[in-house]
mmCIF file with all atom_site columns, C-alpha atoms in Angstrom:
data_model
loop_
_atom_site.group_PDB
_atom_site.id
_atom_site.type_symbol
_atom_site.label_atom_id
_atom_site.label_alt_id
_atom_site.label_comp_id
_atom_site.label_asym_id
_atom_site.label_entity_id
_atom_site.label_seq_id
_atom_site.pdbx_PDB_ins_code
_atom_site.Cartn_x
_atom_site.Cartn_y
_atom_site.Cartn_z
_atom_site.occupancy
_atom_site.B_iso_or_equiv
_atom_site.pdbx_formal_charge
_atom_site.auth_seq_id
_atom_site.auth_comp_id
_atom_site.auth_asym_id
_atom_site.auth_atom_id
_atom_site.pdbx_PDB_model_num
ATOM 1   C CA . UNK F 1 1   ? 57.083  15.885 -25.496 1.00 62.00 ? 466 UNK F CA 1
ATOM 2   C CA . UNK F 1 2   ? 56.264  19.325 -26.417 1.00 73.00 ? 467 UNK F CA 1
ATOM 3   C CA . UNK F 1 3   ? 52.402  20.864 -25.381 1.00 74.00 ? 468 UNK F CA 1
ATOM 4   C CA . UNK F 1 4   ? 51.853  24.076 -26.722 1.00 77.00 ? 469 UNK F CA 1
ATOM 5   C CA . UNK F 1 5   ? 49.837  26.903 -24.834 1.00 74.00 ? 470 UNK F CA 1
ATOM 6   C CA . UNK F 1 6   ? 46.846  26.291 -27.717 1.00 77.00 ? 471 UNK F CA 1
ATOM 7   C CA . UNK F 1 7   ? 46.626  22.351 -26.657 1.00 74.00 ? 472 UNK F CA 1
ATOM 8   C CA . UNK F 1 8   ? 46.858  23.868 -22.755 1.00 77.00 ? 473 UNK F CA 1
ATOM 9   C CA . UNK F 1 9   ? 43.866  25.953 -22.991 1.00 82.00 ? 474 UNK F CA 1
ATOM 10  C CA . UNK F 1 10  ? 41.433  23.233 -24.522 1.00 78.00 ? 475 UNK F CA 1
ATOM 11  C CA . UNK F 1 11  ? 41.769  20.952 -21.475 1.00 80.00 ? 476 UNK F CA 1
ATOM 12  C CA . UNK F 1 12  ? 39.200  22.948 -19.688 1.00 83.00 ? 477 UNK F CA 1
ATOM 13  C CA . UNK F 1 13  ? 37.104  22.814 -22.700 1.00 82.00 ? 478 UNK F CA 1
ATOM 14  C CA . UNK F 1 14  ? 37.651  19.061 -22.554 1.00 79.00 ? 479 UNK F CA 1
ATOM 15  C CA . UNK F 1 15  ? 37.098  18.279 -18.962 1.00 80.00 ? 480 UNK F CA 1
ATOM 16  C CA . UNK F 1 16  ? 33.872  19.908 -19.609 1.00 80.00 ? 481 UNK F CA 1
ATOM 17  C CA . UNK F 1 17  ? 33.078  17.733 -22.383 1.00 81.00 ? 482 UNK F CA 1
ATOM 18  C CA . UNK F 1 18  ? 34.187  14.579 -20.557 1.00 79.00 ? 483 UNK F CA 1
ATOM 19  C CA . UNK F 1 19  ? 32.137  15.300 -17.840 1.00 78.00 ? 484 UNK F CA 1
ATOM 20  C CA . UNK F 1 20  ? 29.287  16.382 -19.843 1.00 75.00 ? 485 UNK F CA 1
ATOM 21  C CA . UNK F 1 21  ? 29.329  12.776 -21.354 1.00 75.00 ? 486 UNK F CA 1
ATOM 22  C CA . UNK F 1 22  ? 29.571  11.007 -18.161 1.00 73.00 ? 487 UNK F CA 1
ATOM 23  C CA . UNK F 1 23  ? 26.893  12.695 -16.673 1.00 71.00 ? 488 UNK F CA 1
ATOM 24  C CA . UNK F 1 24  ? 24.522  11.635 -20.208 1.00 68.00 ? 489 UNK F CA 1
ATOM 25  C CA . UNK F 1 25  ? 25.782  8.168  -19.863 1.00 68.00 ? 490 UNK F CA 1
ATOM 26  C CA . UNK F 1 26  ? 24.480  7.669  -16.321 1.00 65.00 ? 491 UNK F CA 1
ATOM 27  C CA . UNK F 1 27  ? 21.347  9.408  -17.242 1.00 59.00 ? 492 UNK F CA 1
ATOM 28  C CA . UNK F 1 28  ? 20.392  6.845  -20.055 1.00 62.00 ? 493 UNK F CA 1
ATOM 29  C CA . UNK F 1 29  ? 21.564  4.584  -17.899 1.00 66.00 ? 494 UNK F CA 1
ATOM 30  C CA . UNK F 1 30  ? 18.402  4.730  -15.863 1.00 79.00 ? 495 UNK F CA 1
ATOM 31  C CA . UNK F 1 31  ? 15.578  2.330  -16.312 1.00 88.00 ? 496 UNK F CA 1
ATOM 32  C CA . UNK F 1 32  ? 12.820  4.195  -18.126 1.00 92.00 ? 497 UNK F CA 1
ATOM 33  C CA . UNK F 1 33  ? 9.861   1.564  -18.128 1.00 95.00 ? 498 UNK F CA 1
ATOM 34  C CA . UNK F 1 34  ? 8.393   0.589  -14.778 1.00 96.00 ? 499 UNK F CA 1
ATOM 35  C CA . UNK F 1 35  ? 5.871   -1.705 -13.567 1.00 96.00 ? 500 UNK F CA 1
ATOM 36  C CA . UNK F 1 36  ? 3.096   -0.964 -11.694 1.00 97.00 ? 501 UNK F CA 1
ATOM 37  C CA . UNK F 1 37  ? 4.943   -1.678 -8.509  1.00 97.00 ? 502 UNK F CA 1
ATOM 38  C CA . UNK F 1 38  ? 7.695   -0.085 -9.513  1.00 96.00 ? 503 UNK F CA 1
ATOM 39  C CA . UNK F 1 39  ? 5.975   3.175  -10.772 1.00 96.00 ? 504 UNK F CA 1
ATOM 40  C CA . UNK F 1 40  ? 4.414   2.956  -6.870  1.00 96.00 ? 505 UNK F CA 1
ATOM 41  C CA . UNK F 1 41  ? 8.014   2.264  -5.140  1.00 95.00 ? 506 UNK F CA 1
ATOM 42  C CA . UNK F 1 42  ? 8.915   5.067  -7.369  1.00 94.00 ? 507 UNK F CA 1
ATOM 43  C CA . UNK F 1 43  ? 6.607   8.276  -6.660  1.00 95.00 ? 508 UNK F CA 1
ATOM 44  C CA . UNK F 1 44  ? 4.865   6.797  -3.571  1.00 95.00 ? 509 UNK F CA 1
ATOM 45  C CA . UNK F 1 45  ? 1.559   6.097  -4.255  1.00 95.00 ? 510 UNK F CA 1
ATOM 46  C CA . UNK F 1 46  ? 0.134   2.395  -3.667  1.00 97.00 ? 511 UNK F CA 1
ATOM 47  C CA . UNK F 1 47  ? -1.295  0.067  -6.460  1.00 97.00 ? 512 UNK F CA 1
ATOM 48  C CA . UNK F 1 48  ? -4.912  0.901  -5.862  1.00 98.00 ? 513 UNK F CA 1
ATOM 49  C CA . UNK F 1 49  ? -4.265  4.984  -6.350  1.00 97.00 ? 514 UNK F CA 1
ATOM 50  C CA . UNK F 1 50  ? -2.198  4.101  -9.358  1.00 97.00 ? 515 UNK F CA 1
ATOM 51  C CA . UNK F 1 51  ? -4.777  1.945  -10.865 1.00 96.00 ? 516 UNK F CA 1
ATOM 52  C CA . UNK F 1 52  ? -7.302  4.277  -10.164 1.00 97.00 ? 517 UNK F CA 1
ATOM 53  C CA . UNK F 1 53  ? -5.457  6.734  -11.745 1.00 95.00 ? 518 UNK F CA 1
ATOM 54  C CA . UNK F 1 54  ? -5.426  4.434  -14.781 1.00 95.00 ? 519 UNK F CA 1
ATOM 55  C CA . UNK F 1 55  ? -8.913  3.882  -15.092 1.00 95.00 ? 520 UNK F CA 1
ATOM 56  C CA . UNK F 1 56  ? -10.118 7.536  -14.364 1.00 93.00 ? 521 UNK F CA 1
ATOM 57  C CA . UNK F 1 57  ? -7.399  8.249  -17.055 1.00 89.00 ? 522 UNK F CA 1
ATOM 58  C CA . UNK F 1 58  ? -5.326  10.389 -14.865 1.00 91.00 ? 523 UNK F CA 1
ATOM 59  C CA . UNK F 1 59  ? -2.404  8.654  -16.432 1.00 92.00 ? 524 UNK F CA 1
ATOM 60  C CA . UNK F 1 60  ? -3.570  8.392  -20.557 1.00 90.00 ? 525 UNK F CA 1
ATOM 61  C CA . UNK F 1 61  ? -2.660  5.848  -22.395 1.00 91.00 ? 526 UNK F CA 1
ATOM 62  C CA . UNK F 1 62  ? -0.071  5.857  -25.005 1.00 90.00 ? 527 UNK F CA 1
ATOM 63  C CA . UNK F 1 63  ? 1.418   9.095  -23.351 1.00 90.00 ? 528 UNK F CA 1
ATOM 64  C CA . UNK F 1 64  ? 1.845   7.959  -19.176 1.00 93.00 ? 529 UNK F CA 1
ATOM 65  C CA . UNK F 1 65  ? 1.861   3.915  -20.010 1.00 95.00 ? 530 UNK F CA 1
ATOM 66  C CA . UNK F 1 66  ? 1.335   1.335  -22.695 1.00 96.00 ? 531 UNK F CA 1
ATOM 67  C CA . UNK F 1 67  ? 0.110   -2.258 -22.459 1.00 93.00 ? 532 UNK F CA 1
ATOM 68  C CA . UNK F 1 68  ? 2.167   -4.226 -24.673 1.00 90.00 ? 533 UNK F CA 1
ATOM 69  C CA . UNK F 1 69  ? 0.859   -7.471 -22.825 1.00 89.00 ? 534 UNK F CA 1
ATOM 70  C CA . UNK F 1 70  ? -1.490  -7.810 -19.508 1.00 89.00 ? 535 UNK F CA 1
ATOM 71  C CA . UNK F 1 71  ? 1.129   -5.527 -18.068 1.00 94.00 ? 536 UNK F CA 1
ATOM 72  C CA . UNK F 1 72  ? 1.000   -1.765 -17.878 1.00 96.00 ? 537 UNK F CA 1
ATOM 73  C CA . UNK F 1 73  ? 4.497   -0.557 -18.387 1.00 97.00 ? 538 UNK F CA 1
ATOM 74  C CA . UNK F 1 74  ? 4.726   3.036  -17.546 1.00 97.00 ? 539 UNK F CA 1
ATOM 75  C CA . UNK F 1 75  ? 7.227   5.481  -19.295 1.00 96.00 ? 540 UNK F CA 1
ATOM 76  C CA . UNK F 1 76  ? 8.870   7.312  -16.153 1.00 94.00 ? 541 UNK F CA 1
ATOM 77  C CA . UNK F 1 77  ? 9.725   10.328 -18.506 1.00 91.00 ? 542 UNK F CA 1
ATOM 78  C CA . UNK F 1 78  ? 6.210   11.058 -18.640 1.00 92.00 ? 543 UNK F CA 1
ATOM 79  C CA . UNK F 1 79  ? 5.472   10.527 -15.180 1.00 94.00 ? 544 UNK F CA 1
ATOM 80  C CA . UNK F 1 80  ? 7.803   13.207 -14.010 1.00 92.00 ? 545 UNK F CA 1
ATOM 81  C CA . UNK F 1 81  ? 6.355   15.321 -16.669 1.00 89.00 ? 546 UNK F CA 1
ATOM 82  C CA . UNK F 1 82  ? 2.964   14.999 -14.706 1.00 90.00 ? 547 UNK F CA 1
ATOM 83  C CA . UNK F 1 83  ? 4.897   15.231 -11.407 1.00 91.00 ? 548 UNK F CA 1
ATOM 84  C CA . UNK F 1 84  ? 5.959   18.731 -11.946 1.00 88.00 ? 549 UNK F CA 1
ATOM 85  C CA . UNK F 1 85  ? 3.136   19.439 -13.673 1.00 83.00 ? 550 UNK F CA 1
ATOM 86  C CA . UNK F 1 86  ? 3.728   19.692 -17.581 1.00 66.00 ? 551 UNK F CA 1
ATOM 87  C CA . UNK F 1 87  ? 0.584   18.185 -19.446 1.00 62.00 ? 552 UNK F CA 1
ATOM 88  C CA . UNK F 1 88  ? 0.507   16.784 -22.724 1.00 59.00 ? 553 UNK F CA 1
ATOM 89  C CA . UNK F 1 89  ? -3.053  18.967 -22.900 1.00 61.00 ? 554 UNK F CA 1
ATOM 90  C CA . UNK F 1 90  ? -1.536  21.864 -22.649 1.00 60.00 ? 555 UNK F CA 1
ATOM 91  C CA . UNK F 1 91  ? 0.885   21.237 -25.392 1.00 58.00 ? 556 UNK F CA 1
ATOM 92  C CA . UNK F 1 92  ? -1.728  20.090 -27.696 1.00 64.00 ? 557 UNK F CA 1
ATOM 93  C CA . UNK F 1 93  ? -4.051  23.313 -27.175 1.00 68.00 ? 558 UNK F CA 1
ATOM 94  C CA . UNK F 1 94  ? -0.840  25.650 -27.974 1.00 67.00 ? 559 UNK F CA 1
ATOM 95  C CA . UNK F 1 95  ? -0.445  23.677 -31.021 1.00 66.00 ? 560 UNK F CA 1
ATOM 96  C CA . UNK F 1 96  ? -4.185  23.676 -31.838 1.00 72.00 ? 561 UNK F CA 1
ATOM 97  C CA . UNK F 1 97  ? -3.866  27.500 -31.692 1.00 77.00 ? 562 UNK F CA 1
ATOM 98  C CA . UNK F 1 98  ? -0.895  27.963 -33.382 1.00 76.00 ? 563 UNK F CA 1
ATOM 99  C CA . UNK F 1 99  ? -2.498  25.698 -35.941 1.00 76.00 ? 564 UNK F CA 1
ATOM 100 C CA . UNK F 1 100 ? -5.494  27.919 -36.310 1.00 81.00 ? 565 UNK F CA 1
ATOM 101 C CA . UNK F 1 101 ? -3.820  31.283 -35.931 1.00 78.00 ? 566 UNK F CA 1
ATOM 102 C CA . UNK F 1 102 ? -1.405  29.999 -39.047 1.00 81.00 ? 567 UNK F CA 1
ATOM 103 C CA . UNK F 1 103 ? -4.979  28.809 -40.923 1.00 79.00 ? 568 UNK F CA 1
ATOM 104 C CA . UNK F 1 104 ? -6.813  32.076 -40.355 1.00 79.00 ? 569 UNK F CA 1
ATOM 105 C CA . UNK F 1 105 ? -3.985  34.160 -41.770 1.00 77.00 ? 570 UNK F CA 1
ATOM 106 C CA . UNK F 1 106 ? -4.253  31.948 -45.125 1.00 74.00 ? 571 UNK F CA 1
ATOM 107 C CA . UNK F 1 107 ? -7.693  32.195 -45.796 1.00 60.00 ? 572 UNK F CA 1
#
């Protein structure tokens, strides 16, 4: 079995690759939807701060959790986004400016 230089030099590239998937794979892995005890287990807080958060809509609905059934099922995505402090607000008011800047420049 002959392996040329060329075919020598991509198995660095294709380590990378391999461990590039691996490292995806175990991330999707990962449960994304938590109860409410879970979501608490999770980022330490206890039911009654998490439901409180709920109702004073700390955590909005249809962004931090959804209620297919009597259950809140919270997207954990979202509630690390909050954790390290990215809002969906802020988002939405750099897109409502952009939005007007981009209107006022038609008119």
């Amino acid at each position: 079995m002959n392996i040329s230089l060329e075919h020598l030099e991509l198995i660095p590239k294709l380590l990378n690759e391999i461990k590039s998937l691996k490292l995806n794979q175990a991330m999707s892995s990962e449960k994304r939807w938590l109860n409410t005890r879970e979501l608490s287990d999770y980022i330490g807080y206890s039911l009654d701060a998490i439901n409180k958060m709920v109702k004073d809509d700390v955590f909005v609905d249809g962004i931090h959790y959804y209620k297919p059934s009597k259950k809140l099922l919270f997207d954990k995505n979202q509630v690390d986004n909050w954790i390290v402090g990215i809002r969906d607000e802020s988002v939405k008011n750099r897109v409502n400016i952009a939005v007007e800047n981009i209107m006022s420049g038609i008119k």
